[in-house]
PDB file of C-alpha atoms and ligand atoms in Angstrom:
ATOM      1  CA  UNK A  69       3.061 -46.340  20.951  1.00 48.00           C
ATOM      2  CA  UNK A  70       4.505 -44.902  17.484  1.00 52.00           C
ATOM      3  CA  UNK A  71       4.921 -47.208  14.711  1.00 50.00           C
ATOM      4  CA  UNK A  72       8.903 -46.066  14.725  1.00 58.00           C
ATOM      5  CA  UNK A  73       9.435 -48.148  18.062  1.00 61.00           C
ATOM      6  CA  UNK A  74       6.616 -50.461  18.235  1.00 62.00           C
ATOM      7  CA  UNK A  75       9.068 -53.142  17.850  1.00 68.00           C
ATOM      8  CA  UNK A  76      11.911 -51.350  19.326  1.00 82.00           C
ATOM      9  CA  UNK A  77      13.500 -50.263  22.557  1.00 91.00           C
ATOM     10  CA  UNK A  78      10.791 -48.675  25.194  1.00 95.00           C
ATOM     11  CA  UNK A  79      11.589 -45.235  26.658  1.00 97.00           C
ATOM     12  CA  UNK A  80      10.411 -44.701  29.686  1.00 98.00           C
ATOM     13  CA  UNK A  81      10.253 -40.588  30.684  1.00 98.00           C
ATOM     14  CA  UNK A  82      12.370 -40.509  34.470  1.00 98.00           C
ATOM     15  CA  UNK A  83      11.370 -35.880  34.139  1.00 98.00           C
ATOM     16  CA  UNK A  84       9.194 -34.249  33.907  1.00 97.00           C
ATOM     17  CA  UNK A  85       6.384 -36.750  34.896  1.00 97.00           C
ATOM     18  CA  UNK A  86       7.912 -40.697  35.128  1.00 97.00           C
ATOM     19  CA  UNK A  87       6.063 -43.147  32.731  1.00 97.00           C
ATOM     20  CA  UNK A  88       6.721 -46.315  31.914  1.00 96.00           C
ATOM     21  CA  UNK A  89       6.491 -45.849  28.665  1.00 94.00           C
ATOM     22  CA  UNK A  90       6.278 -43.308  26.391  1.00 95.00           C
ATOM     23  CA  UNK A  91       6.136 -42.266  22.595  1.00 95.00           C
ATOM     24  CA  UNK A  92       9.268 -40.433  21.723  1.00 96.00           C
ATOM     25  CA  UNK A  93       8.394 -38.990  18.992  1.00 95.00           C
ATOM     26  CA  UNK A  94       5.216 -37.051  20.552  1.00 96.00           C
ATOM     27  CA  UNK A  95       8.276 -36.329  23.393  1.00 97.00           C
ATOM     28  CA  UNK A  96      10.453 -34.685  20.505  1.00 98.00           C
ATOM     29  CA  UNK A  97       7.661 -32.814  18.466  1.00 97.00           C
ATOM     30  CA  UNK A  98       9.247 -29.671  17.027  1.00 97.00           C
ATOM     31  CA  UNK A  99       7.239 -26.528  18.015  1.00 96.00           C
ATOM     32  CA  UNK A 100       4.000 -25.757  15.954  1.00 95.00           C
ATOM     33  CA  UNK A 101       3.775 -23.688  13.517  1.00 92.00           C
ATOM     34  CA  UNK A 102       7.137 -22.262  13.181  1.00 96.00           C
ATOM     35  CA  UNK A 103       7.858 -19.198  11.485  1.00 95.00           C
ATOM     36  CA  UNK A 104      11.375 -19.020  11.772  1.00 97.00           C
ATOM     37  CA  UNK A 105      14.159 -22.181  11.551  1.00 98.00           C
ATOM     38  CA  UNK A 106      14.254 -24.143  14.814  1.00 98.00           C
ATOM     39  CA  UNK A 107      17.878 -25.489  15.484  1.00 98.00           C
ATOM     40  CA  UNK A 108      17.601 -28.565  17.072  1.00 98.00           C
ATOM     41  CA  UNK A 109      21.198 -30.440  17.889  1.00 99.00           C
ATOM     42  CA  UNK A 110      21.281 -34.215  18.379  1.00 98.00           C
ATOM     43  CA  UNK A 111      24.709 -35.329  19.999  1.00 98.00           C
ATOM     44  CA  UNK A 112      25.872 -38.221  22.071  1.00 98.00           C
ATOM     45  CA  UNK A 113      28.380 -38.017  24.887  1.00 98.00           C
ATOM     46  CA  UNK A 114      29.731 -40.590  26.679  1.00 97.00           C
ATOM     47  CA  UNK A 115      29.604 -40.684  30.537  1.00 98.00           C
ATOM     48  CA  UNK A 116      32.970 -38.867  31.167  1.00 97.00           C
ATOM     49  CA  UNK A 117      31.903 -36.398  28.431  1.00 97.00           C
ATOM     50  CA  UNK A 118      33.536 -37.933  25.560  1.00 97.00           C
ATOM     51  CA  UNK A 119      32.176 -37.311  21.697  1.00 98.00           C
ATOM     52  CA  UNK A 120      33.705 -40.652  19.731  1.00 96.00           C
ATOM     53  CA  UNK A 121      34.994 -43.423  20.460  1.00 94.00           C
ATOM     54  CA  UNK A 122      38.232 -45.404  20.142  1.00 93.00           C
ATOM     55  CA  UNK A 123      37.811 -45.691  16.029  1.00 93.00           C
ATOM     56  CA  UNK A 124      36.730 -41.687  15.870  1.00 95.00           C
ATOM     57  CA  UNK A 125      33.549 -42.295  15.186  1.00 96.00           C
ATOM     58  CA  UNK A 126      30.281 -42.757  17.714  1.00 96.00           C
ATOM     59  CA  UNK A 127      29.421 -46.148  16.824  1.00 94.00           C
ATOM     60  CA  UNK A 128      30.814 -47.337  20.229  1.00 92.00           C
ATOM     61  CA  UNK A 129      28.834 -44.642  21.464  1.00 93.00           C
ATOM     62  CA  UNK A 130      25.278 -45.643  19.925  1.00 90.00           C
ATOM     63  CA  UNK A 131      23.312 -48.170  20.962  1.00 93.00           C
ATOM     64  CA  UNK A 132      19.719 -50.069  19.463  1.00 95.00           C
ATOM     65  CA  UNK A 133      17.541 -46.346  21.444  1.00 96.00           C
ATOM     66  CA  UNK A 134      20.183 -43.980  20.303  1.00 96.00           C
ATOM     67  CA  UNK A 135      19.597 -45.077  17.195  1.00 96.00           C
ATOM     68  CA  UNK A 136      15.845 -45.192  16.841  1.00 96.00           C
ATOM     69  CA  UNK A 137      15.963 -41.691  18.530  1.00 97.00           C
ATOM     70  CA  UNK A 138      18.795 -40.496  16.097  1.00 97.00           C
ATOM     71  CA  UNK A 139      15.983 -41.874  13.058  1.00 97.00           C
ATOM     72  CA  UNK A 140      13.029 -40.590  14.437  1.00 97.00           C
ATOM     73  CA  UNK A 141      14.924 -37.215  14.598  1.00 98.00           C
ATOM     74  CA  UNK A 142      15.601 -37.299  11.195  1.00 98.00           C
ATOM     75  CA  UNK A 143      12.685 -38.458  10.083  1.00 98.00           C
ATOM     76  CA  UNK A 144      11.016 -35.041  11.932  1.00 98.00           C
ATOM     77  CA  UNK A 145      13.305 -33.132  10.111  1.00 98.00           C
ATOM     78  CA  UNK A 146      13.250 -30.567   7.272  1.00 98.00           C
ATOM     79  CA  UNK A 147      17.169 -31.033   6.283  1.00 98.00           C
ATOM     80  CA  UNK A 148      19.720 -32.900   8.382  1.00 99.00           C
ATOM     81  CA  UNK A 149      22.716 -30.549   8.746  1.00 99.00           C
ATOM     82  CA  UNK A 150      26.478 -31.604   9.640  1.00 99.00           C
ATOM     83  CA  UNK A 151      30.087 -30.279   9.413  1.00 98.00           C
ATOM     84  CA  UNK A 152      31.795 -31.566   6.555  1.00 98.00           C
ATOM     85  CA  UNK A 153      34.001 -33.857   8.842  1.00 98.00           C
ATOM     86  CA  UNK A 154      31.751 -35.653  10.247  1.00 98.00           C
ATOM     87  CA  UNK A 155      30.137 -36.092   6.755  1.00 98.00           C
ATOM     88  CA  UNK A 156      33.549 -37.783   6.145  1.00 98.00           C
ATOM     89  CA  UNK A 157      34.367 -39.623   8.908  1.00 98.00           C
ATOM     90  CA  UNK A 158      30.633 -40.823   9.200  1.00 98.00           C
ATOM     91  CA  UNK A 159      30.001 -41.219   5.604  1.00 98.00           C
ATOM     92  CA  UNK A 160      27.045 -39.146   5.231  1.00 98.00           C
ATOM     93  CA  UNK A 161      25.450 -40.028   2.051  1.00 98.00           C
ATOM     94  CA  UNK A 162      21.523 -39.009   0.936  1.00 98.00           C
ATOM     95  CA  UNK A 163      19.242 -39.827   3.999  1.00 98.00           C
ATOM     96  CA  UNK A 164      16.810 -43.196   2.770  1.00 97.00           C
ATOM     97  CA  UNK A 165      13.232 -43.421   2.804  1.00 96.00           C
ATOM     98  CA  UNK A 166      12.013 -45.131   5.619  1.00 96.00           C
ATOM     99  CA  UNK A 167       8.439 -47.440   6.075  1.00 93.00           C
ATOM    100  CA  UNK A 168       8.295 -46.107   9.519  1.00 92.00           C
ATOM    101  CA  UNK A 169       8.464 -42.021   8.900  1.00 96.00           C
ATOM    102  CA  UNK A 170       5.564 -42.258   6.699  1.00 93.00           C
ATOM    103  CA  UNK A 171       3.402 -40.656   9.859  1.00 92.00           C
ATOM    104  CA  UNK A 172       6.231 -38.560  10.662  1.00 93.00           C
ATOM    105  CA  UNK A 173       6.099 -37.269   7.066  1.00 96.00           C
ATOM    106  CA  UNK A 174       2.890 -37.022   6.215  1.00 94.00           C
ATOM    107  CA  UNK A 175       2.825 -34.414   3.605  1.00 94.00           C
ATOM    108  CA  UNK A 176       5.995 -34.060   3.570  1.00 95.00           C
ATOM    109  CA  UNK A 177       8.858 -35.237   1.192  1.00 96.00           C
ATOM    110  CA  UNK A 178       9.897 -38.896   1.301  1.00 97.00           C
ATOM    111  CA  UNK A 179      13.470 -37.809   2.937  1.00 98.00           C
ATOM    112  CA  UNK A 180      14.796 -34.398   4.522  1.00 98.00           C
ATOM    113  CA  UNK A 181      17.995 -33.157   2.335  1.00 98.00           C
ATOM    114  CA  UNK A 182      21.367 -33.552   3.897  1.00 98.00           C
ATOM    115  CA  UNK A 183      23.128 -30.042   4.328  1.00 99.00           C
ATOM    116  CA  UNK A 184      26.986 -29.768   4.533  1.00 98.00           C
ATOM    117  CA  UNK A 185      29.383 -27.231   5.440  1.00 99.00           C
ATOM    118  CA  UNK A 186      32.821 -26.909   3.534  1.00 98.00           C
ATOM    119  CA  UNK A 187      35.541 -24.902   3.063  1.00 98.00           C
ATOM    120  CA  UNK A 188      37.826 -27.340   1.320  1.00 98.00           C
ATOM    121  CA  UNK A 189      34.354 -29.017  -1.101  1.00 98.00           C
ATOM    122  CA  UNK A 190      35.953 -32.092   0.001  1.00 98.00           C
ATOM    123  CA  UNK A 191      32.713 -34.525  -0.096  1.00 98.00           C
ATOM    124  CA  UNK A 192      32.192 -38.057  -1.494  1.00 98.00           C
ATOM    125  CA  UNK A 193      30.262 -37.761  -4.611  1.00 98.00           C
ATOM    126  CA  UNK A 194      27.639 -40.045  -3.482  1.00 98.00           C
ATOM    127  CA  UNK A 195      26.554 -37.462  -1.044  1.00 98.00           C
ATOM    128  CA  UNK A 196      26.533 -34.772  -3.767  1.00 98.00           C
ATOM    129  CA  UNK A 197      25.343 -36.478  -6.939  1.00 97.00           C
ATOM    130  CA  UNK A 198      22.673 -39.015  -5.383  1.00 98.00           C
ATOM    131  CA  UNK A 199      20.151 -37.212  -3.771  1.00 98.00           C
ATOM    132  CA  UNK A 200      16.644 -37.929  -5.457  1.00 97.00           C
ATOM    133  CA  UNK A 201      15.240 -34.057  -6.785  1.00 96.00           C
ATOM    134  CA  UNK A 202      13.037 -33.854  -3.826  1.00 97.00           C
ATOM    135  CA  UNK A 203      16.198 -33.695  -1.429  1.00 98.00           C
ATOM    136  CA  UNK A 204      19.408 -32.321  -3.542  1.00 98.00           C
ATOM    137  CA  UNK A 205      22.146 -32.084  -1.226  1.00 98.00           C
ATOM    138  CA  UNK A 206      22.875 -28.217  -0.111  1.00 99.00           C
ATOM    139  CA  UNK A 207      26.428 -27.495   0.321  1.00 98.00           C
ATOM    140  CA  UNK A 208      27.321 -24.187   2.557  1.00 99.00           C
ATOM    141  CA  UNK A 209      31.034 -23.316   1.361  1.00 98.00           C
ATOM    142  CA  UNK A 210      32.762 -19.946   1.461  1.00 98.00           C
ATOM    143  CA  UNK A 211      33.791 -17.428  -1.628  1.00 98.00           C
ATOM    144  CA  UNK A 212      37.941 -19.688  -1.048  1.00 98.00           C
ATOM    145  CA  UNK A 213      36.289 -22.889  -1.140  1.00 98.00           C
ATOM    146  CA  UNK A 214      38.436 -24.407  -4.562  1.00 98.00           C
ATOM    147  CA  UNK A 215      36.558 -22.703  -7.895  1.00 97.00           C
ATOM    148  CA  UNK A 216      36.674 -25.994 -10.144  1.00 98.00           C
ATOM    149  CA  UNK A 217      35.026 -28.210  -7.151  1.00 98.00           C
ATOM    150  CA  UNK A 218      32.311 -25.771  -6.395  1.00 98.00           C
ATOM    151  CA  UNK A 219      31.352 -25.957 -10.024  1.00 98.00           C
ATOM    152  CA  UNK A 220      31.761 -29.192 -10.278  1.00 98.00           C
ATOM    153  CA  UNK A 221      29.539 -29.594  -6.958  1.00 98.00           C
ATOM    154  CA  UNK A 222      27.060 -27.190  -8.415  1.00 98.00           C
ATOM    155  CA  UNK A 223      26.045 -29.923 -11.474  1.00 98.00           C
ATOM    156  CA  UNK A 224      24.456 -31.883  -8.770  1.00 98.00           C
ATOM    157  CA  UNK A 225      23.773 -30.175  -5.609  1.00 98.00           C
ATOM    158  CA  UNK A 226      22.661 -26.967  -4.103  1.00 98.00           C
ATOM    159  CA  UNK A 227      25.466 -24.729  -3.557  1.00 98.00           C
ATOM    160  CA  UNK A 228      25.302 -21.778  -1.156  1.00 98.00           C
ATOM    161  CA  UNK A 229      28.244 -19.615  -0.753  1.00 98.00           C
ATOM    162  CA  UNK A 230      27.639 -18.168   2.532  1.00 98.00           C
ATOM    163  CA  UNK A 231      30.778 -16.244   3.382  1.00 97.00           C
ATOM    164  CA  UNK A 232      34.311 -15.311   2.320  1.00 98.00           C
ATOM    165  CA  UNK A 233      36.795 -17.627   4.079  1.00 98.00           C
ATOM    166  CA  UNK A 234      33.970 -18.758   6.912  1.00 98.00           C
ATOM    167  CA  UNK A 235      30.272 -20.163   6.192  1.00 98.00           C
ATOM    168  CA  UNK A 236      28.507 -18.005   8.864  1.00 98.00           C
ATOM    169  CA  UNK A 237      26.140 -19.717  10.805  1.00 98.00           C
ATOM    170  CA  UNK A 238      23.364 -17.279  10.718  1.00 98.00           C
ATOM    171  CA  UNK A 239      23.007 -17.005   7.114  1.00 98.00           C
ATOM    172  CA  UNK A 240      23.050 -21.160   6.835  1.00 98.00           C
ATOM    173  CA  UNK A 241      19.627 -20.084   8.513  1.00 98.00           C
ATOM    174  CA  UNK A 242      18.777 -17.662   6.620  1.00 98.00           C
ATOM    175  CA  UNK A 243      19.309 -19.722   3.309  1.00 98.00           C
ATOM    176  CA  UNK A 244      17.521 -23.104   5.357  1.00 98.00           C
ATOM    177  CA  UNK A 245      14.284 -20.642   5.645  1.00 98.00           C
ATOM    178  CA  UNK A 246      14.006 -19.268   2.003  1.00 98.00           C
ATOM    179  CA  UNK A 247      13.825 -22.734   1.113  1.00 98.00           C
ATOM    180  CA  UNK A 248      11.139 -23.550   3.691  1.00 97.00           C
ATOM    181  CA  UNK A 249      12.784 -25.614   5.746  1.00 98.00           C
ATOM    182  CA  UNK A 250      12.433 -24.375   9.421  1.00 98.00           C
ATOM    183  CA  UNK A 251      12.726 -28.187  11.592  1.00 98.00           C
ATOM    184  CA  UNK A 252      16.408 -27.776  10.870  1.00 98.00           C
ATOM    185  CA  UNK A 253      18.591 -30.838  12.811  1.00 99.00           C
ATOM    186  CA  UNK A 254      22.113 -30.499  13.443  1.00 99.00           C
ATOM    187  CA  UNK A 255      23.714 -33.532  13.867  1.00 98.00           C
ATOM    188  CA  UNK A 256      27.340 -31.894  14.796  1.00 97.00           C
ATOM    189  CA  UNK A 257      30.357 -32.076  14.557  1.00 97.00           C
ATOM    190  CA  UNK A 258      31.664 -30.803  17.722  1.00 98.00           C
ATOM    191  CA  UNK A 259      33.275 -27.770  15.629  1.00 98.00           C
ATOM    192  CA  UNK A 260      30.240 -26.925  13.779  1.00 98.00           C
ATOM    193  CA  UNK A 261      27.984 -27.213  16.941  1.00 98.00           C
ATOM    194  CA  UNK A 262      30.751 -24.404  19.049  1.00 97.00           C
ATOM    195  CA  UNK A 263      29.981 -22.300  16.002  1.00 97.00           C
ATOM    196  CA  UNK A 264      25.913 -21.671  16.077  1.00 97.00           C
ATOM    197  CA  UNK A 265      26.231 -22.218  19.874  1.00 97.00           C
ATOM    198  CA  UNK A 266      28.878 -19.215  20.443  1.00 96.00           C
ATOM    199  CA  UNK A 267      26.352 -17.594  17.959  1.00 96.00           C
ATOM    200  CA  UNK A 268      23.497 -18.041  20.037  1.00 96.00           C
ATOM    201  CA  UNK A 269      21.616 -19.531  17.335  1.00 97.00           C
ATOM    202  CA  UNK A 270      20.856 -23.204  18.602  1.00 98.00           C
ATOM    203  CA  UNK A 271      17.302 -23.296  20.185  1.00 98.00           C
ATOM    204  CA  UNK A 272      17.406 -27.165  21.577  1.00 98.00           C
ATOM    205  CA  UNK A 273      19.810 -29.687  22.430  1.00 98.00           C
ATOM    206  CA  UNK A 274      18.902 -33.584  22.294  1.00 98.00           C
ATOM    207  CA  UNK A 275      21.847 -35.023  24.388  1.00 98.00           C
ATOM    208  CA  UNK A 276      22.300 -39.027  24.850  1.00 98.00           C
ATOM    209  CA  UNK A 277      24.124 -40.355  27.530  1.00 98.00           C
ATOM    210  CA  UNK A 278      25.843 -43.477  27.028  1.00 97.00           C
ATOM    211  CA  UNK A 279      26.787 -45.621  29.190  1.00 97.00           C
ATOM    212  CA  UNK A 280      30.520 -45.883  28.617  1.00 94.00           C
ATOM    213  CA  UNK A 281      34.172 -44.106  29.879  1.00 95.00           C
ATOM    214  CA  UNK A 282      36.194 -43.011  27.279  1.00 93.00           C
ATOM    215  CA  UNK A 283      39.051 -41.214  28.664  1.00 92.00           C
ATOM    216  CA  UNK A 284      40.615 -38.184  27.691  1.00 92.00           C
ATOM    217  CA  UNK A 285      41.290 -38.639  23.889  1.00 92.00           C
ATOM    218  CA  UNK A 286      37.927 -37.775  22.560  1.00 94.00           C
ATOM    219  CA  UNK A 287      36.654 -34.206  22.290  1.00 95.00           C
ATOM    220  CA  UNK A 288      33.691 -32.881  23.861  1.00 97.00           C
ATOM    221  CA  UNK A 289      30.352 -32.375  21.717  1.00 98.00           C
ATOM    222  CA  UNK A 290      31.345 -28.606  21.201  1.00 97.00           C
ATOM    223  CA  UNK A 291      35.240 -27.918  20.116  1.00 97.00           C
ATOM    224  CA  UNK A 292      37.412 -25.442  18.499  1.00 96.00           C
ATOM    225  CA  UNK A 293      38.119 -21.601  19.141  1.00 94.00           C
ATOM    226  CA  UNK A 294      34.645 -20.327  18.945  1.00 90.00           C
ATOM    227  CA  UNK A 295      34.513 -17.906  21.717  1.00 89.00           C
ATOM    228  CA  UNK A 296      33.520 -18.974  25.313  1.00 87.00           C
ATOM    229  CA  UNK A 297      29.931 -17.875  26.465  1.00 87.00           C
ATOM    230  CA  UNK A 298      27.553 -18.834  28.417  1.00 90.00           C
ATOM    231  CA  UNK A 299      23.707 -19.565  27.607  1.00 91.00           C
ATOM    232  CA  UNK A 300      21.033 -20.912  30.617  1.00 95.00           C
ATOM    233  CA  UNK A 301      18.838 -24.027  29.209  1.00 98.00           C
ATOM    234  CA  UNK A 302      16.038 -25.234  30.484  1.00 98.00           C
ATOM    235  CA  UNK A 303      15.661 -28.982  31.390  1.00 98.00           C
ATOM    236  CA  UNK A 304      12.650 -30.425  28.850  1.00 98.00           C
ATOM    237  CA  UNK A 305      12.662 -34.002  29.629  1.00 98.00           C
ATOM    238  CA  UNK A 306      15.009 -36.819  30.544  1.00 98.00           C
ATOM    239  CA  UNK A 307      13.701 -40.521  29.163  1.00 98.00           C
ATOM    240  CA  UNK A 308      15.498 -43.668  29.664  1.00 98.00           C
ATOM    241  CA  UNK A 309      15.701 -46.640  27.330  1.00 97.00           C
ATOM    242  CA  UNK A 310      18.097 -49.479  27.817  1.00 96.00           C
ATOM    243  CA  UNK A 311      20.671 -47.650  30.294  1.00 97.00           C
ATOM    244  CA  UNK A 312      21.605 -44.672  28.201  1.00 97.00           C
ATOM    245  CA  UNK A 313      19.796 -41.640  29.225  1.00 98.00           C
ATOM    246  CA  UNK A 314      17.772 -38.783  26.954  1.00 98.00           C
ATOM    247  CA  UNK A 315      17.631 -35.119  28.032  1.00 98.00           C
ATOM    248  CA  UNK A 316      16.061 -32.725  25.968  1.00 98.00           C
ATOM    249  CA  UNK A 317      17.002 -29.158  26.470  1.00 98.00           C
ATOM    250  CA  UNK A 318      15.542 -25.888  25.299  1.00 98.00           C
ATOM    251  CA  UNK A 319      17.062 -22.164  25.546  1.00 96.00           C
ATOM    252  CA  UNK A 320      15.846 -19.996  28.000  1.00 93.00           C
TER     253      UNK A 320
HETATM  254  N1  NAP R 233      29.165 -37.123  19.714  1.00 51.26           N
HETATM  255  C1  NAP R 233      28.429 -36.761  18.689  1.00 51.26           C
HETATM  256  O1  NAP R 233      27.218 -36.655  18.785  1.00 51.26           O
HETATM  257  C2  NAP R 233      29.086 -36.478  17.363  1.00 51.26           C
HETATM  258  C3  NAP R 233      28.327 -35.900  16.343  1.00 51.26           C
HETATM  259  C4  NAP R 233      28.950 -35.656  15.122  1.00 51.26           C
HETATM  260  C5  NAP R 233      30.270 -35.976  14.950  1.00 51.26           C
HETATM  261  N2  NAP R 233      30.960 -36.555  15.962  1.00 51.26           N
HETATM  262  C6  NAP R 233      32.379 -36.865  15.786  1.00 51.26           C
HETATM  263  O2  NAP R 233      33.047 -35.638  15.668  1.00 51.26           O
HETATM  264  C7  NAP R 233      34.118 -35.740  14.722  1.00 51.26           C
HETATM  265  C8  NAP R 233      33.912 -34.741  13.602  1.00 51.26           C
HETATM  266  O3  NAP R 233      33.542 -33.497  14.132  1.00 51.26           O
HETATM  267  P1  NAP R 233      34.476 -32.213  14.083  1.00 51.26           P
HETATM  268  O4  NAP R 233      34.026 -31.328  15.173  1.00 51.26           O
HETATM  269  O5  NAP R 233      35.900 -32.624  14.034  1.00 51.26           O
HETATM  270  O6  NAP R 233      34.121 -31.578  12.680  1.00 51.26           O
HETATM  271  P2  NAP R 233      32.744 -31.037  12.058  1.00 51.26           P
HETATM  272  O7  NAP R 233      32.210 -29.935  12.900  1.00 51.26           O
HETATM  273  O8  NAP R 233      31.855 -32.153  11.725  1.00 51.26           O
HETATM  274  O9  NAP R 233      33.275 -30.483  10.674  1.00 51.26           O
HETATM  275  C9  NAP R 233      34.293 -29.510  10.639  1.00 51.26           C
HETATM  276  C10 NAP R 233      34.442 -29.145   9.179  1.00 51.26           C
HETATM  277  O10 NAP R 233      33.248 -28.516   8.740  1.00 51.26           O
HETATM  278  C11 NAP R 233      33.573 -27.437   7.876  1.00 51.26           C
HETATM  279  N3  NAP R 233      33.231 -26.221   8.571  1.00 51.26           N
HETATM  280  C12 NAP R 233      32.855 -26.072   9.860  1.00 51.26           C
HETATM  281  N4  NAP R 233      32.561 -24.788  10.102  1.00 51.26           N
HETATM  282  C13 NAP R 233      32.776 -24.135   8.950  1.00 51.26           C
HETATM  283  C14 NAP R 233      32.648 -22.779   8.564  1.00 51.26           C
HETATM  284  N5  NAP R 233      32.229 -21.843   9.422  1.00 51.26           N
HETATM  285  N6  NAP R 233      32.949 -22.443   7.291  1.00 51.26           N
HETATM  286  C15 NAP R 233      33.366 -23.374   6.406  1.00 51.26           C
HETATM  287  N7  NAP R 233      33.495 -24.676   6.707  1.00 51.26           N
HETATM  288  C16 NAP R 233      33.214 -25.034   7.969  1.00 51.26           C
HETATM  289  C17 NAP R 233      35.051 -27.591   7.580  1.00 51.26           C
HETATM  290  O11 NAP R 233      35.070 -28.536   6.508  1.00 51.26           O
HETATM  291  P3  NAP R 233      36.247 -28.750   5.461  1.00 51.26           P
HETATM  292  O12 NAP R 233      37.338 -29.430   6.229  1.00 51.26           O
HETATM  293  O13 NAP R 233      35.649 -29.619   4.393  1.00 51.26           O
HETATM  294  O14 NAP R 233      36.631 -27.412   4.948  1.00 51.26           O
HETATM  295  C18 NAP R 233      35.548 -28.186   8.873  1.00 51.26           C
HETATM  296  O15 NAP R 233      36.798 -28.853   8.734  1.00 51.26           O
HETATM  297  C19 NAP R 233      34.111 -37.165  14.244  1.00 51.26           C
HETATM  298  O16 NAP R 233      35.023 -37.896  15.031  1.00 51.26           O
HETATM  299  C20 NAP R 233      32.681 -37.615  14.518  1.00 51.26           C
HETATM  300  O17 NAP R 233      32.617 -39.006  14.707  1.00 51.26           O
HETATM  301  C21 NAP R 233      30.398 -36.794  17.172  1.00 51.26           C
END
C-alpha cells in the first residue's frame, strides 16, 4: 500500500488480474525511461457520458478515489496541462506541495508546473504570478493573443507563443520536451483534449466513471470542431474504488 492512500479509499483492480487491493500508483506508473513526452489525459465522465455537472464544473462528478487518483496523477507528473477554460472555471492556481508525493517525487521538484493554453491571456494572476521558481507557470498562446497581456504575463511566467491564431498541439510537445518534462498530464478541457486527440498525439487515457446521470446538457470529455477520426486503444486496467470505476487506456 502507497503512502498516498494508506488512509484513503482502497482500489481494488476488476482487469487485468482482480485484486482486492491494489497500489494505484504502481497501477499508473508512466513508462520508463522516456525519451519523448508521454501524453497522459485524466478525465471524468459521468455514466451517461456527461463531462460536468449541474454548476459546470466536475465537482458533482468527483468523489473521495477520483480525487486521490486525480493527486496521485499529478503528483507523477512533470507539468499539469489544461485549456485555459477549465483553468477558469476550475480555478487552476500553482499545484501545492504535498507530504504524500514525496516518494512520488523523489528527485524531483517539490510540484510539477501548471501549463495553460490561451488565445485571449485571460488567466487569474494567481496562476501566473505565484508559482515558486521551480514551477513558473508556462502559458501556450498564439502570435493574436492581446500584445500588452502577453508582456505583462511574461514578468512572471513562461510564455510560449506556439502559433499564429491557434497554439498547435504538437509544438506544446515539442516546447514540454526542451524543458525536460516528458510525464506530461492533461487534465482537459473537453476542447483541448479533441485537439491532441484529432492530432494523434495523446498516448493514454485515465477515464473515471462516476456513478451519476447527468442528462443531455453537459458535453462529452472531447468537444469542438476538431476533425472526426478514429484511433483503436487498448484496455490497460479497470480498478474499482467506492462505486466509480478506473480504466486506463493506452494507444495501439
Ligand atoms: N470531465 C472532465 O474530466 C473535465 C476536465 C476538464 C474540464 N472539464 C469541464 O470542461 C469545461 C471546460 O472545458 P472546455 O472544453 O470548455 O475548454 P478547455 O478545453 O478547457 O479550454 C478551451 C480554451 O483553451 C484555449 N485553447 C484551447 N485550444 C487552443 C488553441 N489551439 N490555441 C489557443 N488557445 C486554445 C482557449 O482559451 P481562451 O478562451 O483563453 O483563448 C479556449 O477557449 C468546464 O466546464 C470544466 O469543468 C471537465
Amino acid at each position: 500500500m502507497n503512502s498516498v492512500t494508506a488512509t484513503g479509499p482502497r482500489f481494488r483492480a476488476l482487469l487485468p488480474t482482480p485484486s482486492a487491493d491494489i497500489d494505484p500508483s504502481a497501477a499508473y506508473a508512466y513508462p520508463a525511461d522516456l525519451d519523448r513526452p508521454w501524453l497522459r489525459a485524466n478525465m471524468v465522465a459521468s455514466a451517461d457520458g456527461g463531462a460536468w455537472g449541474p454548476s459546470g464544473r466536475t465537482a458533482e462528478l468527483s468523489a473521495p478515489p477520483d480525487r486521490i487518483l486525480m493527486s496521485i496523477l499529478r503528483g507523477q507528473a512533470d507539468v499539469v496541462l489544461a485549456g485555459a477554460a477549465t483553468a477558469r472555471i476550475e480555478g487552476y492556481r500553482p499545484v501545492r506541495p504535498r507530504e504524500v508525493w514525496k516518494e512520488l517525487r523523489a528527485g524531483r521538484t517539490a510540484t510539477p508546473p501548471v501549463a495553460v493554453v490561451t488565445r485571449s491571456l485571460d488567466l487569474h494572476p494567481d496562476l501566473l504570478a505565484d508559482a515558486p521558481d521551480h514551477a513558473r507557470t508556462i502559458v501556450f498562446t498564439t502570435e493574436s493573443a492581446p500584445a500588452d497581456k502577453r508582456r505583462a504575463a511574461a514578468r512572471t511566467a513562461d510564455v510560449v507563443v506556439a502559433g499564429e491564431d491557434t497554439v498547435r498541439p504538437e509544438e506544446i510537445l515539442v516546447a514540454l520536451a526542451d524543458r525536460g518534462l516528458f510525464r506530461v498530464l492533461t487534465e482537459g478541457g473537453p476542447h483541448l483534449l479533441a485537439e491532441f486527440t484529432a492530432a494523434g498525439l495523446l498516448d493514454e487515457l485515465c477515464l473515471t466513471i462516476s456513478p451519476h446521470l447527468l442528462g443531455p446538457a453537459a458535453s462529452r470529455i472531447v468537444a469542438g470542431d476538431a476533425p472526426s477520426h478514429t484511433h483503436d486503444l487498448r484496455l490497460g486496467h479497470l480498478l474499482e474504488s467506492d462505486g466509480t470505476l478506473f480504466a486506463r487506456y493506452t494507444r495501439i
